[in-house]
Amino acid sequence: MLKKIAFSLSIGFGLVSVAGGQTADQAWLKYRPVNKAMDVPARVVALGRGPVEQNAANELVRGLHGITRKGELARNIRSSSVILGTYDEFKKKFPGWKPFGEVIPTVLYIHDDFRQDVPLSEQRPYQVMGRFLPISERFAIYRNPQLNSQSIFIEARNEIGILHGAFALLRIVASGGDLPPAGVREIPAMPIRWTNEWDNADGTIERGYGGRSIFFEGGKVRDDLAPVSEYARLLASVGINGCNVNNVNNAAPFLEPEMLRGLARIAEAMRTWGVRLAMSVDIASPQKIGGLATYDPVDPAVKTWWAAKVDEIYKLIPDFAGFTVKADSEGQPGPASYGRTPADAANVLANALQLHGGVVLYRAFVYNHHLDWNDPKADRARAAYDIFHPLDGKFAPNVIVQVKEGPIDFQAREPVSPLFAGLEQTNGAMELQITQEYLGQQRHLVYIAPMWKQVLDSALRADSRSTPVKEILEGKSFHRPLGGMVGVACVGRDWLGSPMAMANLYAFGRLAWDPNLTPEQIADEWTKQMIGTDPEVVATVRKMLMQSWPAYERYTGPLGLQTLTDITGSHYGPNVEASENNGWGQWHRADHEGVGMDRTVATGTGYASQYPPELAKMYENAATTPDDVLLFFHHVPYTYKLHDGKTVIQYIYDSHYQGAEEASELGKEWATLKGKVDAKLFEDVRARLEYQAGHAIVWRDAVVQYFLKLSGILDERGRARNYAGRLEAEDAKLSGYKAIDVQPWEDASRGKAVSCPQEAQNACSAEWTWSGQPGRFDIAVQYFDLQGGAAKYSILVNGKSIAAWTADDHFPSRRPNGDNSTRYTVRGVDLKLGDAIRVEGRAEGSDPAALDYIEIKAPDARD
Ligand code: GCV
């Protein structure tokens, strides 16, 4: 009873009431009981009264109560307790106490004027950046035998470190782990660990796949910001310390006074979680909303305008983190309009922010999307380096250049951006995409941590030294004080829209905190907290997560081809030619003879030369270029042999078949967990994986038949365009249905499908006669689930219905194509010679119940 009271009291200390709403518990902060939880004292004592420290104590109570069924907030240290406090608080409480193994990050040593005895906020040049120093976020957790060996101490320089420590302890307890005898001492590797949200004021989210904005609606900040606090809680649990809440596109209205007051409420909702608010700004704001005739960054009136605007922001949000800028990119205005550079623009903002301790994240995603596609020297990949490398050293100290991890745009595989090595006198942050814009938009399971880890570990060999990307971002390689990682998350009111996708948000935070963690370790941590601690569950989910990115790359765009998707549209389904013949510059240059973009110095765009010499030499030569980025750097004939002797064209075929097979394995692996994981989660993930397996076949068939036609070279293994058990809809006995040409042609089997026109009164059917062996089969129906209506389908054998379903999903695109081509499988159907198999389609609204084929196969092993 006493404990119950203690717990509910803790709610009174400031936790948001979230009954029935969107909560962090729906993600990994579930705090479920674990078998044999480590021995943690039930009493939680916070030595200080600061709001972040109190919040940390409350979170510990909540977590311990959930996991161990014990947990109470106490004011006095009586028996064993978990004791939280800052150094000052510990000193006061325990005379003679000393910090447990204080670690100073190496990067600080390079600044002679750093003094340990002077508070960070009073040090120059740290006055500007002191708030961002990792040292202020360090923590230690340990049992202190000299003081009270039963107790656990969580100590930190500042309150924020205490919060990180509390979450670290909870992570250990929730995972069924134990505190190591030597305790835990951690300091984040990088100061900037932010998410970027691409939320618009109207509540929509660019590239968001988890529902509408948690921040905005109808042009204003939402009244209910409880989900924002819950989001900040999730972010804090993995060490993320900043969140930029609005889209980098169309940002001008966010600087209007009423919006700023709303943003102040958002900042408040995140503050006790140590997550600072940042915002995107439009460089043309002085003109767009300020009434000035110009936004030329060097114009004195423009400078004054920005300074006043920044003052206004800090009056409302004293701990405001800073601005993110997208300029001269994809239609956004920028300094180029006045012949000025990104440094000119960034520095005006930086100077205004500097007085208040804010930073500018200036995005290097600056390129011309009207490139001449016929120009063999034109190359979008070159743009960031060409523009920003010459400006190295010209940015103010509180500017950080935010560079996408690859030179193009979050593709399934790109080489690492050479710009990381090209900015030695400029702070750099790496931008990654958590939302899966090009990676299956959360409908496909793709755990991205292995890709991020490869990027972080990539040795760029700047100045012929060991300069892995992670050390550049940490500031070690070039002695930069302000670097980090930014993850474009785009969470909505359903978080990321898919439970398994949350592993990516989790992994992003953990890698930004410690890039030396492995993706496997992170997968295990996440699974234990999100799904369950049963070793079989953990091993299976880890395996699935680790398989998912390689599989996706194989069935979408291998060999550095990039994701072969609809580049000018949905970025989702297959559309091999969409990237060609336009100015966007994501070209792969496939023709009858060969494929790949020549980026060599000798004969191509010269992009390869942007890398430090050792890598430039490696990429210049096809023979030394790793296979997985071969076609990013070289245009080669289809018969070109890869390192294992296989030809490029055969690799394309094999890779797509292998990838699709692996996608189907994911579902089979998950099926083994039935009864071992939460039933609702099981069914949700099962259905998603079944969809993914079907869509991977759409991808496979599209890319394979495209390259078969283009190259004219047969698949050695005879699979391309030979589909065992497939019966095309256009060859069936049709009633009402009319044959159509699908665009792009490769998105339908043999380029054709059937569609139910209005004159058929919306009721159509396609019928085939079974001419194979009698037996038990699975029948897959491949159809197009279009927006704008919920068409109905049923399948009948000899007039008897065996399944019926409604096509009511919301896939991209309003025309039948690879975005919406979907598979429905009926399992275990008995067929004998001459049986009539009929699919009936009932069109609705603008969904014409289009049908591609049926496929009759031996039953799947999973049943
Ligand atoms: C916010 C890609 C996306 C855009 C995005 C842009 C960017 O082009 O498709 O939606 O715009 O990147 O990163 O600015």
PDB file of C-alpha atoms and ligand atoms in Angstrom, residues 198 206-207 247-249 326 330 363 365 367 380 404 409-410 431 437-438 571, ligand 1:
ATOM      1  CA  TRP A 198       9.939  17.726 -41.343  1.00  0.00           C
ATOM      2  CA  GLU A 206       7.070  15.640 -45.429  1.00  0.00           C
ATOM      3  CA  ARG A 207       8.272  12.031 -45.743  1.00  0.00           C
ATOM      4  CA  ASN A 247      10.297  21.182 -42.002  1.00  0.00           C
ATOM      5  CA  VAL A 248      13.387  22.593 -43.695  1.00  0.00           C
ATOM      6  CA  ASN A 249      11.092  23.490 -46.596  1.00  0.00           C
ATOM      7  CA  LYS A 326      18.112  24.545 -46.207  1.00  0.00           C
ATOM      8  CA  GLU A 330      15.168  22.149 -54.319  1.00  0.00           C
ATOM      9  CA  ARG A 363      22.799  21.872 -44.615  1.00  0.00           C
ATOM     10  CA  PHE A 365      22.336  19.528 -49.348  1.00  0.00           C
ATOM     11  CA  TYR A 367      22.475  21.318 -55.537  1.00  0.00           C
ATOM     12  CA  ARG A 380      24.720  16.074 -58.586  1.00  0.00           C
ATOM     13  CA  LYS A 404      23.966  13.856 -45.631  1.00  0.00           C
ATOM     14  CA  ASP A 409      20.022  11.362 -50.921  1.00  0.00           C
ATOM     15  CA  PHE A 410      19.552   8.521 -48.419  1.00  0.00           C
ATOM     16  CA  GLU A 431      22.544  13.799 -41.398  1.00  0.00           C
ATOM     17  CA  GLU A 437      11.797   7.587 -47.426  1.00  0.00           C
ATOM     18  CA  TYR A 438      13.827   5.465 -49.847  1.00  0.00           C
ATOM     19  CA  HIS A 571      10.176   7.195 -53.801  1.00  0.00           C
TER      20      HIS A 571
HETATM   21  C1  GCV B   1      12.683  18.120 -46.964  1.00  0.00           C
HETATM   22  C2  GCV B   1      14.837  14.788 -50.417  1.00  0.00           C
HETATM   23  C3  GCV B   1      13.416  14.589 -49.998  1.00  0.00           C
HETATM   24  C4  GCV B   1      12.722  15.899 -49.704  1.00  0.00           C
HETATM   25  C5  GCV B   1      13.533  16.635 -48.645  1.00  0.00           C
HETATM   26  C6  GCV B   1      14.940  16.811 -49.156  1.00  0.00           C
HETATM   27  C7  GCV B   1      15.848  17.456 -48.134  1.00  0.00           C
HETATM   28  O1  GCV B   1      14.909  15.379 -51.666  1.00  0.00           O
HETATM   29  O2  GCV B   1      12.738  13.884 -50.991  1.00  0.00           O
HETATM   30  O3  GCV B   1      11.428  15.629 -49.253  1.00  0.00           O
HETATM   31  O4  GCV B   1      12.953  17.867 -48.323  1.00  0.00           O
HETATM   32  O5  GCV B   1      15.505  15.558 -49.468  1.00  0.00           O
HETATM   33  O6  GCV B   1      16.571  16.712 -47.492  1.00  0.00           O
HETATM   34  O7  GCV B   1      15.822  18.648 -47.999  1.00  0.00           O
END
